[in-house]
Amino acid sequence: MLQASASSWNAGDLDGFLDDYADDPGLTFVGGGSVIRGRAEVRRRYLETYWASGSRRDSLRFRDLEIRALGSRHALALGRYELYRPDGEIEVTGSGRFSLVLRIEDGRWSIVHDHSSSDGGQGEG
């Protein structure tokens, strides 16, 4: 699921990246000092932050993934995200940790809560 999400990001496909987020008004995203509710608002945040006209959007990868069941319909995913320039100019341009609460419905997992925190710059590998 997360690898497909990163592939969509790297292809410049914001809607594909957001496919893993629940289309639910109860969806929450915590990051950058704010709480955002609903998929449309999460999309707007990503558009303004990473898809702004003229901005350089670095590639995305996930590392150190841990997934733990929280009952039969929910799971917790912990990991690290890294933004990097695929041309090798700078290995890691931004990174941080995330926790996701996932819910399964009709055989499909989706993100119902995302808490992402930047560690302020270059990654630790």
PDB file of N, CA and C in Angstrom, residues 27-36 77-79 81 96-102 111-118:
ATOM      1  N   LEU A  27     -11.505  11.612   8.607  1.00  0.00           N
ATOM      2  CA  LEU A  27     -10.066  11.507   8.367  1.00  0.00           C
ATOM      3  C   LEU A  27      -9.356  12.684   9.022  1.00  0.00           C
ATOM      4  N   THR A  28      -8.265  12.408   9.741  1.00  0.00           N
ATOM      5  CA  THR A  28      -7.474  13.485  10.341  1.00  0.00           C
ATOM      6  C   THR A  28      -6.019  13.362   9.904  1.00  0.00           C
ATOM      7  N   PHE A  29      -5.398  14.516   9.710  1.00  0.00           N
ATOM      8  CA  PHE A  29      -3.979  14.618   9.386  1.00  0.00           C
ATOM      9  C   PHE A  29      -3.382  15.625  10.359  1.00  0.00           C
ATOM     10  N   VAL A  30      -2.348  15.207  11.079  1.00  0.00           N
ATOM     11  CA  VAL A  30      -1.657  16.088  12.012  1.00  0.00           C
ATOM     12  C   VAL A  30      -0.239  16.278  11.495  1.00  0.00           C
ATOM     13  N   GLY A  31       0.141  17.520  11.290  1.00  0.00           N
ATOM     14  CA  GLY A  31       1.482  17.826  10.826  1.00  0.00           C
ATOM     15  C   GLY A  31       1.647  19.317  10.653  1.00  0.00           C
ATOM     16  N   GLY A  32       2.869  19.783  10.783  1.00  0.00           N
ATOM     17  CA  GLY A  32       3.132  21.205  10.607  1.00  0.00           C
ATOM     18  C   GLY A  32       2.407  22.076  11.612  1.00  0.00           C
ATOM     19  N   GLY A  33       2.136  21.528  12.795  1.00  0.00           N
ATOM     20  CA  GLY A  33       1.501  22.315  13.846  1.00  0.00           C
ATOM     21  C   GLY A  33       0.001  22.465  13.715  1.00  0.00           C
ATOM     22  N   SER A  34      -0.632  21.701  12.823  1.00  0.00           N
ATOM     23  CA  SER A  34      -2.078  21.845  12.660  1.00  0.00           C
ATOM     24  C   SER A  34      -2.750  20.484  12.523  1.00  0.00           C
ATOM     25  N   VAL A  35      -4.066  20.500  12.702  1.00  0.00           N
ATOM     26  CA  VAL A  35      -4.902  19.324  12.489  1.00  0.00           C
ATOM     27  C   VAL A  35      -5.811  19.627  11.308  1.00  0.00           C
ATOM     28  N   ILE A  36      -5.802  18.752  10.325  1.00  0.00           N
ATOM     29  CA  ILE A  36      -6.611  18.924   9.121  1.00  0.00           C
ATOM     30  C   ILE A  36      -7.615  17.782   9.086  1.00  0.00           C
ATOM     31  N   ALA A  77       0.535   1.756  11.736  1.00  0.00           N
ATOM     32  CA  ALA A  77       1.764   1.695  10.937  1.00  0.00           C
ATOM     33  C   ALA A  77       2.685   2.816  11.402  1.00  0.00           C
ATOM     34  N   LEU A  78       3.914   2.466  11.704  1.00  0.00           N
ATOM     35  CA  LEU A  78       4.943   3.434  12.081  1.00  0.00           C
ATOM     36  C   LEU A  78       6.042   3.370  11.043  1.00  0.00           C
ATOM     37  N   GLY A  79       6.679   4.484  10.797  1.00  0.00           N
ATOM     38  CA  GLY A  79       7.775   4.469   9.843  1.00  0.00           C
ATOM     39  C   GLY A  79       8.446   5.816   9.703  1.00  0.00           C
ATOM     40  N   TYR A  81       9.635   8.679   6.641  1.00  0.00           N
ATOM     41  CA  TYR A  81       9.564   9.101   5.240  1.00  0.00           C
ATOM     42  C   TYR A  81      10.823   9.880   4.921  1.00  0.00           C
ATOM     43  N   GLY A  96      11.345  12.530   8.205  1.00  0.00           N
ATOM     44  CA  GLY A  96      10.634  12.565   9.468  1.00  0.00           C
ATOM     45  C   GLY A  96       9.994  11.224   9.764  1.00  0.00           C
ATOM     46  N   ARG A  97       9.263  11.200  10.848  1.00  0.00           N
ATOM     47  CA  ARG A  97       8.561   9.999  11.299  1.00  0.00           C
ATOM     48  C   ARG A  97       7.069  10.164  11.078  1.00  0.00           C
ATOM     49  N   PHE A  98       6.391   9.040  10.943  1.00  0.00           N
ATOM     50  CA  PHE A  98       4.934   9.093  10.805  1.00  0.00           C
ATOM     51  C   PHE A  98       4.305   7.928  11.547  1.00  0.00           C
ATOM     52  N   SER A  99       3.066   8.136  11.946  1.00  0.00           N
ATOM     53  CA  SER A  99       2.216   7.062  12.444  1.00  0.00           C
ATOM     54  C   SER A  99       0.890   7.168  11.714  1.00  0.00           C
ATOM     55  N   LEU A 100       0.400   6.029  11.275  1.00  0.00           N
ATOM     56  CA  LEU A 100      -0.859   5.963  10.540  1.00  0.00           C
ATOM     57  C   LEU A 100      -1.796   5.001  11.250  1.00  0.00           C
ATOM     58  N   VAL A 101      -3.046   5.376  11.372  1.00  0.00           N
ATOM     59  CA  VAL A 101      -4.077   4.432  11.790  1.00  0.00           C
ATOM     60  C   VAL A 101      -4.792   4.008  10.512  1.00  0.00           C
ATOM     61  N   LEU A 102      -4.814   2.704  10.283  1.00  0.00           N
ATOM     62  CA  LEU A 102      -5.409   2.133   9.082  1.00  0.00           C
ATOM     63  C   LEU A 102      -6.698   1.401   9.449  1.00  0.00           C
ATOM     64  N   ILE A 111      -6.143   4.863   5.110  1.00  0.00           N
ATOM     65  CA  ILE A 111      -5.617   5.680   6.210  1.00  0.00           C
ATOM     66  C   ILE A 111      -6.758   6.521   6.766  1.00  0.00           C
ATOM     67  N   VAL A 112      -6.993   6.412   8.085  1.00  0.00           N
ATOM     68  CA  VAL A 112      -8.012   7.242   8.730  1.00  0.00           C
ATOM     69  C   VAL A 112      -7.376   8.302   9.625  1.00  0.00           C
ATOM     70  N   HIS A 113      -6.088   8.135   9.938  1.00  0.00           N
ATOM     71  CA  HIS A 113      -5.361   9.146  10.711  1.00  0.00           C
ATOM     72  C   HIS A 113      -3.889   9.098  10.314  1.00  0.00           C
ATOM     73  N   ASP A 114      -3.310  10.256  10.058  1.00  0.00           N
ATOM     74  CA  ASP A 114      -1.902  10.394   9.678  1.00  0.00           C
ATOM     75  C   ASP A 114      -1.294  11.462  10.563  1.00  0.00           C
ATOM     76  N   HIS A 115      -0.259  11.096  11.300  1.00  0.00           N
ATOM     77  CA  HIS A 115       0.503  12.067  12.086  1.00  0.00           C
ATOM     78  C   HIS A 115       1.934  12.004  11.572  1.00  0.00           C
ATOM     79  N   SER A 116       2.355  13.051  10.886  1.00  0.00           N
ATOM     80  CA  SER A 116       3.694  13.114  10.303  1.00  0.00           C
ATOM     81  C   SER A 116       4.452  14.284  10.898  1.00  0.00           C
ATOM     82  N   SER A 117       5.688  14.013  11.329  1.00  0.00           N
ATOM     83  CA  SER A 117       6.516  15.046  11.947  1.00  0.00           C
ATOM     84  C   SER A 117       7.876  15.083  11.278  1.00  0.00           C
ATOM     85  N   SER A 118       8.238  16.241  10.776  1.00  0.00           N
ATOM     86  CA  SER A 118       9.550  16.429  10.165  1.00  0.00           C
ATOM     87  C   SER A 118      10.618  16.410  11.247  1.00  0.00           C
TER      88      SER A 118
END
